[in-house]
Each structure stands twice: as C-alpha cells, then as structure tokens.
Amino acid sequence: MSISRRLMLGSAASLAAVARVPSGFAAPRPARALSSAQRFLELLIHHDEAGREPHRAMLYIPASDSEWFAIDTLDAEKYRRTNHLYRRQGYRLRRVSSFHTREGVRYAACWQLASGPEWHTRHAMTREAFEGHRADYARRGFRMSHLDARAHYAAIWERGDASTQQIVSGLSLRDYEAKLAELTAADYRPIRVSTTTAVGQPQFAAIFEKTDGRAWTERHEMSVGDFKKAGKQLAAQGYRLADASGHMQDGKPKFAGVWERT
C-alpha cells in the first residue's frame, strides 16, 4: 500500500487509458497548473480479479490544485478508520471503490483537502440497502456525487438538489443501453458509470445528471486496446477522461469511460 500527496496535474495530451502498473499509486510529483482539474490514478481492476497486474487509468476531477491522499488497498475496518481520520482533518472523500481479493473485499479511495457542502458516505451495501439509502438521502436534501457497485455498493452524497439526477443500478447491458439512450434523449448525461459482473454477465450502475452544455461521450464494454485507442482519439479532440470503471468478463478486462471536452 502506498500513499500519495498532491498528485500531479497533467495535460489532456497525456490522457492515457488503461495502464498496468505495480500495486500502489504513483509516487508524488510536483504539481503544475493546467486548469481547474486534478489528475489522479484510478484503480479499475484489482490484480486479484485480473490474475496479474492491476489495471488503472488516469482520471481528471474538477478541482483546484489542492492536497490529496490516495490509498490503494484497505480492508473494511481500515477504510472506515482512515475515512474518519481524514474527515476530521478537513479532507473530503472523492472516490471509493471495492474489489474482491484473496483476502476478502478491499477498498481503494482518495480524499481531497477542501471545503464544501455537508457530505455523507456509505459502503458495503447490498443493492436493496443502496436503493433505500438513495431515496432517504434524496428526501433529506442530498445529491449523489459518487457511486461504485463492484464488490458491494458504495456511494457519496453531498448537500444539494437531487432532482437534477437520475440514478440507475443493477442493469444488464441491454437495459443499461436502453436507459442511456432514453436519458440522453431527455437531456441527461452520465457522470459516473460503475461496471461489474453478475452471474457471468456485465452489470451497470450509473449517475446521470442534467447536461450543462459541455460536450461529452460515453463508451462501454471496451477491451484494453479499445480503451487506449478511444483515449488517444478523444484527447486529440480536446476531451479528457472524467470517469472510468472496469470488470473481468470471460477472463478478459472490459472497461467503461466518460470523457468531457475541456
């Protein structure tokens, strides 16, 4: 396990798709200004799931040049304690993902030192528990900022208007593609897509948000080669990777990604 602080800002031209790198996040490097986006390395498929090196991707998150912590692999109790510790020190949980490993479910997460609206997070949820909490937080005036549905459901909510969002979970590939088309036609766009495998078939969960005028594109069920090719082509058109997820399907990695034009 490694810890990184002030992960380097990068250029859109360096938007690589999936990389196989040693376990643990990249070592800290000096930050340099690019725009209002922070770049960090996201674990997409754990090495225990892939049977070899983990798969990661460089993601861009809208944020000022601030201090970040990213931790690669934690058990549930260490993740809970770490989240509590960083929260007390003024950090906000930005992303959390869970993975099946030989030792059980493990978590990867990143926190940013930043102010902002009240926030809450839950993890290790079944789909039924997630749907219950989703409805409860929406009634209480919270909107979802992050969703992961790999090993279990995990989510982050922030104080805000949930009426501009549509949340889907537990969808088959066919149902997800139908919902994607329906919501796109209704002027929504995906901001988070989480993929996993259930009973040997791909399954999707996603957060859709009312469009804000920025150009975007979403692609899913991509091979490693397809993901790399898409990243290069879209970077040349001024897009950067804002979200990605991965799962193993029939012994091969598959990926989903959301790109935004800068």
XYZ file of N, CA and C in Angstrom, residues 11-255:
735
model
N -1.575 17.121 -18.511
C -2.140 17.710 -19.715
C -3.095 16.748 -20.369
N -4.041 17.280 -21.124
C -5.003 16.411 -21.800
C -4.302 15.498 -22.788
N -3.188 15.925 -23.313
C -2.474 15.100 -24.270
C -1.927 13.841 -23.637
N -1.746 13.852 -22.327
C -1.202 12.676 -21.662
C -2.291 11.755 -21.160
N -3.521 11.975 -21.618
C -4.645 11.149 -21.213
C -4.432 9.724 -21.694
N -3.767 8.945 -20.966
C -3.624 7.543 -21.350
C -4.845 6.810 -20.845
N -5.178 5.749 -21.479
C -6.276 4.945 -20.968
C -5.710 3.988 -19.940
N -5.982 2.710 -20.078
C -5.643 1.766 -19.036
C -4.160 1.456 -19.044
N -3.574 1.421 -17.851
C -2.168 1.045 -17.716
C -2.053 -0.079 -16.704
N -1.061 -0.939 -16.884
C -0.744 -1.950 -15.890
C 0.487 -1.472 -15.151
N 0.331 -1.255 -13.848
C 1.430 -0.709 -13.068
C 1.544 -1.502 -11.780
N 2.682 -1.424 -11.086
C 2.821 -2.133 -9.819
C 1.772 -1.688 -8.824
N 1.477 -2.546 -7.861
C 0.460 -2.247 -6.870
C 0.818 -0.983 -6.105
N -0.188 -0.149 -5.842
C 0.034 1.123 -5.155
C -0.015 2.262 -6.147
N -0.392 3.424 -5.688
C -0.481 4.560 -6.582
C 0.901 5.121 -6.891
N 0.944 5.990 -7.879
C 2.216 6.590 -8.287
C 2.799 7.435 -7.167
N 4.121 7.538 -7.173
C 4.800 8.372 -6.176
C 4.458 9.830 -6.416
N 4.473 10.667 -5.377
C 4.143 12.077 -5.542
C 5.113 12.775 -6.492
N 4.593 13.704 -7.268
C 5.405 14.518 -8.149
C 4.991 15.975 -7.960
N 5.871 16.919 -8.323
C 5.496 18.326 -8.163
C 4.246 18.661 -8.976
N 3.322 19.377 -8.369
C 2.115 19.785 -9.083
C 2.438 20.953 -10.000
N 1.765 20.985 -11.143
C 1.914 22.138 -12.019
C 0.540 22.511 -12.546
N 0.295 23.795 -12.720
C -1.033 24.271 -13.080
C -1.381 23.868 -14.503
N -2.592 23.426 -14.710
C -3.119 23.154 -16.049
C -4.443 23.891 -16.194
N -5.381 23.559 -15.358
C -6.690 24.192 -15.366
C -7.271 23.950 -13.992
N -8.562 23.784 -13.899
C -9.175 23.508 -12.611
C -9.411 22.021 -12.427
N -8.602 21.168 -13.067
C -8.782 19.726 -12.965
C -7.593 19.083 -12.270
N -7.884 18.155 -11.361
C -6.864 17.353 -10.724
C -6.801 16.011 -11.441
N -5.596 15.515 -11.634
C -5.415 14.218 -12.267
C -4.933 13.218 -11.233
N -5.526 12.041 -11.231
C -5.042 11.004 -10.326
C -5.252 9.633 -10.942
N -4.529 8.666 -10.399
C -4.549 7.308 -10.930
C -5.646 6.506 -10.251
N -6.567 6.002 -11.025
C -7.728 5.275 -10.502
C -7.560 3.782 -10.740
N -7.707 2.999 -9.691
C -7.670 1.542 -9.817
C -8.997 1.061 -10.395
N -8.932 0.388 -11.544
C -10.148 -0.082 -12.213
C -10.403 -1.570 -11.992
N -9.352 -2.369 -12.034
C -9.489 -3.807 -11.807
C -8.337 -4.255 -10.906
N -8.662 -4.830 -9.769
C -7.652 -5.287 -8.823
C -6.888 -6.475 -9.404
N -5.605 -6.589 -9.023
C -4.791 -7.662 -9.612
C -5.308 -9.045 -9.250
N -5.960 -9.202 -8.092
C -6.531 -10.497 -7.743
C -7.688 -10.862 -8.663
N -8.424 -9.868 -9.124
C -9.519 -10.124 -10.053
C -8.988 -10.472 -11.436
N -7.915 -9.777 -11.834
C -7.370 -9.985 -13.173
C -6.414 -11.169 -13.244
N -5.921 -11.623 -12.085
C -4.979 -12.722 -12.087
C -3.572 -12.302 -12.450
N -3.330 -11.004 -12.522
C -1.992 -10.488 -12.834
C -1.918 -9.034 -12.359
N -1.233 -8.176 -13.096
C -1.095 -6.787 -12.658
C -2.444 -6.060 -12.684
N -2.611 -5.091 -11.778
C -3.879 -4.339 -11.771
C -3.994 -3.433 -12.991
N -5.212 -3.085 -13.324
C -5.486 -2.130 -14.408
C -5.907 -0.807 -13.786
N -5.318 0.287 -14.290
C -5.602 1.621 -13.777
C -5.802 2.582 -14.939
N -6.314 3.750 -14.641
C -6.458 4.792 -15.654
C -6.268 6.146 -15.010
N -5.790 7.116 -15.802
C -5.633 8.489 -15.325
C -6.956 9.225 -15.510
N -7.519 9.705 -14.412
C -8.790 10.423 -14.441
C -8.581 11.883 -14.069
N -9.467 12.736 -14.590
C -9.458 14.161 -14.265
C -10.718 14.497 -13.476
N -10.526 15.139 -12.328
C -11.644 15.550 -11.489
C -11.610 17.072 -11.358
N -12.721 17.776 -11.648
C -12.727 19.234 -11.484
C -12.400 19.620 -10.040
N -11.291 20.302 -9.849
C -10.869 20.716 -8.509
C -9.673 21.637 -8.628
N -9.509 22.497 -7.642
C -8.337 23.362 -7.603
C -7.113 22.544 -7.236
N -5.946 23.153 -7.375
C -4.692 22.488 -7.033
C -4.591 22.401 -5.516
N -5.077 21.337 -4.955
C -5.115 21.185 -3.508
C -4.468 19.862 -3.104
N -4.450 19.614 -1.828
C -3.783 18.427 -1.312
C -4.710 17.220 -1.364
N -4.163 16.089 -1.813
C -4.923 14.855 -1.947
C -4.195 13.713 -1.257
N -4.958 12.740 -0.775
C -4.420 11.458 -0.343
C -5.128 10.371 -1.134
N -4.366 9.429 -1.652
C -4.949 8.275 -2.346
C -4.359 7.021 -1.744
N -5.208 6.085 -1.347
C -4.749 4.840 -0.741
C -5.292 3.679 -1.547
N -4.412 2.752 -1.837
C -4.699 1.705 -2.810
C -5.576 0.578 -2.273
N -5.193 -0.054 -1.174
C -5.897 -1.261 -0.717
C -6.057 -1.247 0.791
N -7.306 -1.228 1.260
C -7.628 -1.231 2.681
C -8.745 -2.230 2.942
N -8.688 -2.933 4.085
C -9.838 -3.751 4.453
C -10.927 -2.820 4.977
N -12.105 -3.362 5.229
C -13.257 -2.526 5.573
C -13.012 -1.689 6.824
N -12.403 -2.275 7.853
C -12.188 -1.546 9.094
C -11.138 -0.449 8.919
N -10.045 -0.756 8.216
C -9.025 0.273 7.993
C -9.568 1.398 7.111
N -10.394 1.039 6.141
C -11.005 2.079 5.316
C -11.897 2.967 6.162
N -12.709 2.370 7.026
C -13.605 3.153 7.885
C -12.806 4.099 8.779
N -11.748 3.596 9.401
C -10.941 4.426 10.296
C -10.218 5.528 9.527
N -9.692 5.184 8.356
C -8.975 6.177 7.557
C -9.904 7.284 7.099
N -11.090 6.915 6.680
C -12.060 7.925 6.249
C -12.426 8.848 7.412
N -12.606 8.280 8.593
C -12.934 9.083 9.768
C -11.790 10.030 10.106
N -10.551 9.531 10.049
C -9.387 10.349 10.369
C -9.243 11.517 9.405
N -9.304 11.252 8.106
C -9.127 12.317 7.119
C -10.269 13.326 7.181
N -11.454 12.830 7.447
C -12.590 13.754 7.545
C -12.381 14.740 8.683
N -11.894 14.270 9.814
C -11.633 15.149 10.956
C -10.565 16.182 10.626
N -9.680 15.877 9.685
C -8.609 16.790 9.308
C -9.003 17.704 8.144
N -10.264 17.663 7.736
C -10.748 18.576 6.709
C -10.725 18.032 5.300
N -10.501 16.727 5.144
C -10.500 16.130 3.814
C -11.902 15.639 3.455
N -12.188 15.674 2.163
C -13.464 15.184 1.640
C -13.209 13.927 0.820
N -13.970 12.891 1.067
C -13.873 11.675 0.272
C -14.403 11.968 -1.129
N -13.589 11.722 -2.149
C -13.979 11.988 -3.526
C -14.358 10.722 -4.282
N -13.629 9.647 -4.050
C -13.939 8.399 -4.742
C -13.620 7.236 -3.831
N -14.407 6.168 -3.938
C -14.135 4.931 -3.224
C -14.609 3.774 -4.100
N -13.808 2.727 -4.163
C -14.149 1.543 -4.938
C -13.818 0.302 -4.120
N -14.588 -0.761 -4.309
C -14.326 -2.013 -3.598
C -14.038 -3.121 -4.607
N -13.189 -4.081 -4.176
C -12.747 -5.149 -5.063
C -12.706 -6.473 -4.310
N -12.949 -7.566 -5.030
C -12.784 -8.898 -4.463
C -11.314 -9.290 -4.544
N -10.743 -9.717 -3.415
C -9.360 -10.177 -3.389
C -9.304 -11.518 -2.671
N -8.124 -12.130 -2.673
C -7.969 -13.415 -1.985
C -8.187 -13.269 -0.482
N -7.947 -12.082 0.052
C -8.119 -11.839 1.486
C -9.505 -11.301 1.825
N -10.376 -11.164 0.829
C -11.696 -10.597 1.050
C -11.857 -9.275 0.322
N -12.932 -8.563 0.601
C -13.191 -7.292 -0.072
C -12.196 -6.237 0.419
N -11.628 -5.488 -0.525
C -10.701 -4.408 -0.202
C -11.143 -3.127 -0.899
N -10.720 -1.990 -0.324
C -11.169 -0.679 -0.795
C -9.996 0.170 -1.276
N -10.232 0.946 -2.322
C -9.324 1.999 -2.776
C -10.098 3.307 -2.690
N -9.432 4.371 -2.256
C -10.146 5.630 -2.050
C -9.196 6.809 -2.201
N -9.775 7.991 -2.432
C -8.974 9.214 -2.431
C -9.775 10.327 -1.765
N -9.035 11.189 -1.085
C -9.600 12.307 -0.342
C -8.931 13.599 -0.781
N -9.687 14.680 -0.771
C -9.150 15.996 -1.122
C -9.320 16.943 0.053
N -8.285 17.724 0.351
C -8.370 18.750 1.381
C -9.115 19.943 0.789
N -10.387 20.090 1.163
C -11.215 21.129 0.551
C -12.456 21.366 1.402
N -12.965 22.577 1.300
C -14.232 22.897 1.942
C -15.354 22.546 0.982
N -16.580 22.557 1.485
C -17.705 22.233 0.625
C -18.943 21.930 1.439
N -20.017 21.522 0.765
C -21.258 21.242 1.471
C -21.152 19.991 2.338
N -22.073 19.860 3.252
C -22.153 18.672 4.107
C -22.169 17.411 3.249
N -21.445 16.389 3.680
C -21.399 15.159 2.896
C -21.464 13.922 3.793
N -21.927 12.826 3.199
C -22.034 11.541 3.893
C -21.632 10.433 2.924
N -21.203 9.321 3.467
C -20.849 8.183 2.625
C -21.253 6.884 3.301
N -21.572 5.910 2.500
C -21.867 4.560 2.981
C -21.217 3.552 2.042
N -20.840 2.393 2.595
C -20.212 1.355 1.787
C -20.701 -0.008 2.253
N -20.263 -1.051 1.564
C -20.645 -2.438 1.884
C -22.162 -2.624 1.859
N -22.835 -1.939 0.943
C -24.294 -2.033 0.834
C -24.704 -3.067 -0.213
N -25.783 -3.784 0.057
C -26.440 -4.554 -0.987
C -27.164 -3.577 -1.902
N -27.633 -4.067 -3.026
C -28.381 -3.174 -3.920
C -29.641 -2.661 -3.222
N -30.318 -3.539 -2.478
C -31.543 -3.137 -1.792
C -31.258 -2.061 -0.749
N -30.171 -2.243 0.016
C -29.807 -1.231 1.013
C -29.432 0.080 0.339
N -28.697 -0.013 -0.767
C -28.316 1.193 -1.503
C -29.543 1.965 -1.966
N -30.518 1.273 -2.547
C -31.709 1.955 -3.036
C -32.466 2.617 -1.886
N -32.482 1.977 -0.719
C -33.134 2.582 0.434
C -32.438 3.849 0.888
N -31.108 3.810 0.974
C -30.348 4.996 1.378
C -30.432 6.087 0.311
N -30.424 5.696 -0.954
C -30.533 6.683 -2.026
C -31.806 7.502 -1.886
N -32.914 6.819 -1.681
C -34.187 7.521 -1.541
C -34.206 8.379 -0.277
N -33.638 7.874 0.805
C -33.631 8.608 2.070
C -32.800 9.881 1.968
N -31.610 9.778 1.389
C -30.770 10.968 1.266
C -31.398 12.001 0.333
N -32.038 11.550 -0.721
C -32.704 12.495 -1.618
C -33.801 13.260 -0.880
N -34.566 12.567 -0.052
C -35.623 13.227 0.731
C -35.041 14.242 1.711
N -33.836 13.973 2.193
C -33.188 14.836 3.186
C -32.389 15.975 2.553
N -32.419 16.063 1.206
C -31.757 17.175 0.540
C -30.317 16.932 0.163
N -29.989 15.669 -0.153
C -28.635 15.339 -0.580
C -28.655 14.758 -1.990
N -27.614 15.063 -2.750
C -27.454 14.524 -4.090
C -26.229 13.623 -4.119
N -26.219 12.665 -5.021
C -25.130 11.713 -5.087
C -23.979 12.271 -5.923
N -22.764 12.202 -5.378
C -21.589 12.675 -6.107
C -20.703 11.539 -6.600
N -20.890 10.339 -6.039
C -20.084 9.198 -6.484
C -20.829 7.908 -6.171
N -20.634 6.909 -7.053
C -21.293 5.614 -6.903
C -20.354 4.531 -7.404
N -20.221 3.468 -6.619
C -19.438 2.310 -7.030
C -20.241 1.052 -6.719
N -20.272 0.114 -7.665
C -21.092 -1.087 -7.488
C -20.320 -2.339 -7.891
N -19.028 -2.393 -7.551
C -18.221 -3.533 -7.972
C -18.369 -4.710 -7.023
N -17.672 -4.695 -5.888
C -17.823 -5.801 -4.937
C -19.115 -5.640 -4.145
N -19.339 -4.420 -3.653
C -20.580 -4.038 -2.986
C -20.891 -2.618 -3.456
N -22.039 -2.102 -3.034
C -22.363 -0.713 -3.362
C -21.717 0.218 -2.341
N -21.123 1.290 -2.863
C -20.590 2.366 -2.040
C -20.983 3.678 -2.712
N -21.264 4.705 -1.928
C -21.712 5.966 -2.518
C -21.341 7.132 -1.622
N -21.267 8.308 -2.233
C -21.019 9.560 -1.527
C -22.162 10.514 -1.869
N -22.698 11.168 -0.849
C -23.748 12.166 -1.050
C -23.277 13.517 -0.533
N -23.681 14.591 -1.211
C -23.410 15.952 -0.777
C -24.720 16.730 -0.704
N -24.771 17.692 0.219
C -25.971 18.531 0.329
C -26.226 19.234 -0.998
N -27.418 19.053 -1.561
C -27.741 19.663 -2.839
C -29.009 19.089 -3.418
N -29.374 19.599 -4.570
C -30.634 19.256 -5.230
C -30.492 17.949 -6.008
N -31.198 16.910 -5.577
C -31.148 15.613 -6.249
C -32.117 15.521 -7.418
N -32.950 16.555 -7.612
C -33.966 16.481 -8.666
C -33.359 16.546 -10.061
N -32.099 16.985 -10.162
C -31.434 17.060 -11.471
C -30.734 15.754 -11.826
N -30.880 14.735 -10.980
C -30.184 13.475 -11.191
C -31.134 12.322 -11.481
N -30.608 11.334 -12.175
C -31.261 10.047 -12.346
C -30.225 8.991 -11.972
N -30.576 8.083 -11.063
C -29.666 7.046 -10.602
C -30.201 5.688 -11.041
N -29.334 4.867 -11.636
C -29.731 3.520 -12.042
C -28.781 2.525 -11.410
N -29.267 1.309 -11.148
C -28.426 0.284 -10.535
C -28.886 -1.097 -10.978
N -27.964 -2.038 -10.963
C -28.279 -3.430 -11.251
C -28.814 -3.687 -12.643
N -28.387 -2.912 -13.639
C -28.909 -3.062 -15.003
C -28.046 -4.003 -15.831
N -28.692 -4.822 -16.630
C -27.982 -5.638 -17.609
C -27.445 -4.735 -18.705
N -26.585 -5.272 -19.555
C -26.042 -4.481 -20.665
C -27.165 -3.940 -21.543
N -28.114 -4.786 -21.886
C -29.226 -4.351 -22.744
C -30.040 -3.260 -22.075
N -30.356 -3.435 -20.784
C -31.164 -2.440 -20.075
C -30.403 -1.136 -19.878
N -29.107 -1.239 -19.631
C -28.309 -0.019 -19.476
C -28.269 0.772 -20.775
N -28.066 0.098 -21.884
C -28.006 0.803 -23.166
C -29.344 1.451 -23.497
N -30.440 0.792 -23.128
C -31.760 1.390 -23.347
C -31.947 2.624 -22.460
N -31.511 2.527 -21.195
C -31.644 3.657 -20.277
C -30.732 4.804 -20.693
N -29.535 4.486 -21.174
C -28.609 5.510 -21.656
C -29.230 6.292 -22.806
N -29.846 5.584 -23.753
C -30.486 6.248 -24.884
C -31.673 7.098 -24.422
N -32.452 6.558 -23.511
C -33.636 7.279 -23.005
C -33.242 8.564 -22.283
N -32.272 8.475 -21.394
C -31.882 9.647 -20.616
C -31.111 10.660 -21.447
N -30.308 10.195 -22.395
C -29.613 11.121 -23.286
C -30.627 11.945 -24.078
N -31.692 11.284 -24.552
C -32.744 11.984 -25.289
C -33.473 12.990 -24.414
N -33.483 12.732 -23.094
C -34.140 13.640 -22.149
C -33.170 14.688 -21.598
N -31.994 14.819 -22.223
C -31.015 15.853 -21.882
C -30.271 15.559 -20.577
N -30.043 14.280 -20.311
C -29.186 13.874 -19.207
C -27.889 13.302 -19.772
N -26.847 13.313 -18.948
C -25.572 12.731 -19.336
C -25.013 11.936 -18.165
N -24.294 10.845 -18.408
C -23.705 10.090 -17.299
C -22.481 10.818 -16.754
N -22.389 10.922 -15.435
C -21.180 11.469 -14.818
C -20.394 10.383 -14.097
N -21.049 9.248 -13.834
C -20.372 8.121 -13.208
C -21.009 6.828 -13.713
N -20.185 5.913 -14.215
C -20.645 4.596 -14.649
C -19.786 3.566 -13.935
N -20.419 2.648 -13.208
C -19.703 1.593 -12.498
C -20.127 0.246 -13.066
N -19.162 -0.561 -13.461
C -19.449 -1.853 -14.070
C -18.934 -2.986 -13.201
N -19.615 -4.109 -13.273
C -19.185 -5.311 -12.572
C -19.720 -6.513 -13.342
N -19.488 -7.704 -12.818
C -20.010 -8.920 -13.440
C -20.903 -9.633 -12.446
N -22.107 -10.005 -12.866
C -23.052 -10.730 -12.030
C -23.557 -11.938 -12.808
N -23.384 -13.118 -12.246
C -23.793 -14.366 -12.880
C -23.202 -14.447 -14.295
N -21.951 -14.040 -14.410
C -21.246 -14.145 -15.681
C -21.579 -13.094 -16.710
N -22.434 -12.122 -16.357
C -22.848 -11.093 -17.308
C -22.517 -9.698 -16.757
N -22.233 -8.742 -17.658
C -21.947 -7.383 -17.186
C -23.174 -6.739 -16.556
N -22.926 -5.935 -15.534
C -23.999 -5.233 -14.833
C -23.548 -3.793 -14.591
N -24.500 -2.864 -14.683
C -24.172 -1.438 -14.657
C -24.949 -0.688 -13.577
N -24.266 0.298 -13.002
C -24.895 1.296 -12.146
C -24.349 2.643 -12.602
N -25.155 3.686 -12.495
C -24.694 4.974 -13.027
C -25.424 6.142 -12.386
N -24.741 7.286 -12.392
C -25.339 8.565 -12.023
C -25.474 9.387 -13.301
N -26.692 9.822 -13.601
C -26.944 10.720 -14.729
C -27.308 12.089 -14.182
N -26.805 13.122 -14.846
C -27.036 14.500 -14.421
C -27.565 15.288 -15.610
N -28.411 16.294 -15.349
C -28.856 17.183 -16.411
C -27.640 17.813 -17.086
N -27.631 17.862 -18.393
C -26.476 18.368 -19.123
C -26.240 19.843 -18.801
N -24.958 20.231 -18.869
C -24.575 21.602 -18.539
C -23.938 22.321 -19.720
N -24.097 21.801 -20.918
C -23.562 22.458 -22.098
C -22.229 21.930 -22.563
N -21.512 21.192 -21.705
C -20.230 20.641 -22.118
C -20.427 19.413 -23.004
N -19.579 19.293 -24.012
C -19.619 18.108 -24.866
C -19.093 16.903 -24.087
N -19.671 15.757 -24.299
C -19.262 14.547 -23.599
C -19.501 13.329 -24.484
N -18.885 12.236 -24.116
C -19.155 10.968 -24.774
C -18.952 9.835 -23.771
N -19.716 8.788 -23.908
C -19.615 7.614 -23.037
C -19.407 6.385 -23.899
N -18.506 5.511 -23.476
C -18.285 4.239 -24.168
C -18.136 3.138 -23.128
N -18.599 1.946 -23.458
C -18.545 0.846 -22.502
C -18.261 -0.468 -23.219
N -18.017 -1.499 -22.420
C -17.659 -2.827 -22.933
C -16.473 -2.747 -23.892
N -15.469 -1.948 -23.511
C -14.271 -1.800 -24.325
C -13.170 -2.737 -23.843
N -12.407 -3.281 -24.768
C -11.209 -4.035 -24.430
C -10.106 -3.054 -24.037
N -8.965 -3.584 -23.573
C -7.833 -2.718 -23.252
C -7.440 -1.901 -24.481
N -7.341 -2.577 -25.629
C -6.961 -1.881 -26.856
C -7.962 -0.817 -27.259
N -9.247 -1.134 -27.126
C -10.290 -0.160 -27.467
C -10.215 1.063 -26.548
N -9.953 0.818 -25.264
C -9.896 1.907 -24.301
C -8.709 2.821 -24.600
N -7.569 2.247 -24.876
C -6.392 3.051 -25.214
C -6.632 3.861 -26.494
N -7.211 3.213 -27.496
C -7.472 3.895 -28.762
C -8.448 5.047 -28.571
N -9.519 4.806 -27.801
C -10.507 5.856 -27.548
C -9.858 7.029 -26.813
N -9.005 6.728 -25.837
C -8.349 7.793 -25.087
C -7.496 8.684 -25.971
N -6.743 8.083 -26.866
C -5.885 8.861 -27.756
C -6.710 9.692 -28.736
N -7.716 9.063 -29.336
C -8.544 9.778 -30.310
C -9.281 10.948 -29.664
N -9.843 10.724 -28.490
C -10.618 11.775 -27.834
C -9.725 12.875 -27.278
N -8.539 12.523 -26.803
C -7.605 13.547 -26.342
C -7.242 14.494 -27.477
N -7.085 13.941 -28.679
C -6.757 14.773 -29.842
C -7.899 15.724 -30.182
N -9.113 15.381 -29.741
C -10.276 16.229 -30.000
C -10.587 17.161 -28.823
N -9.708 17.168 -27.821
C -9.891 18.071 -26.689
C -10.688 17.512 -25.539
N -10.834 16.186 -25.462
C -11.554 15.549 -24.358
C -10.564 15.004 -23.330
N -11.025 14.894 -22.087
C -10.241 14.197 -21.082
C -11.146 13.250 -20.301
N -10.539 12.204 -19.775
C -11.280 11.148 -19.097
C -11.746 11.628 -17.728
N -13.059 11.679 -17.530
C -13.630 12.159 -16.277
C -14.081 11.026 -15.377
N -14.301 9.844 -15.950
C -14.749 8.704 -15.151
C -14.418 7.418 -15.895
N -14.142 6.357 -15.140
C -13.876 5.059 -15.752
C -14.161 3.957 -14.752
N -14.465 2.784 -15.273
C -14.706 1.615 -14.436
C -14.307 0.378 -15.239
N -14.040 -0.717 -14.536
C -13.645 -1.922 -15.230
C -14.120 -3.182 -14.518
N -14.238 -4.258 -15.268
C -14.583 -5.553 -14.697
C -14.007 -6.648 -15.585
N -13.938 -7.857 -15.044
C -13.481 -9.001 -15.820
C -14.684 -9.723 -16.415
N -14.626 -10.020 -17.711
C -15.703 -10.699 -18.411
C -15.103 -11.844 -19.228
N -15.471 -13.081 -18.893
C -14.940 -14.254 -19.595
C -13.413 -14.256 -19.601
N -12.839 -13.861 -18.464
C -11.398 -13.866 -18.319
C -10.679 -12.708 -18.962
N -11.412 -11.728 -19.487
C -10.787 -10.581 -20.151
C -11.308 -9.281 -19.534
N -10.436 -8.273 -19.428
C -10.883 -6.990 -18.861
C -11.762 -6.214 -19.829
N -12.802 -5.604 -19.279
C -13.688 -4.731 -20.035
C -13.821 -3.409 -19.285
N -13.941 -2.312 -20.037
C -13.935 -1.003 -19.428
C -15.054 -0.113 -19.953
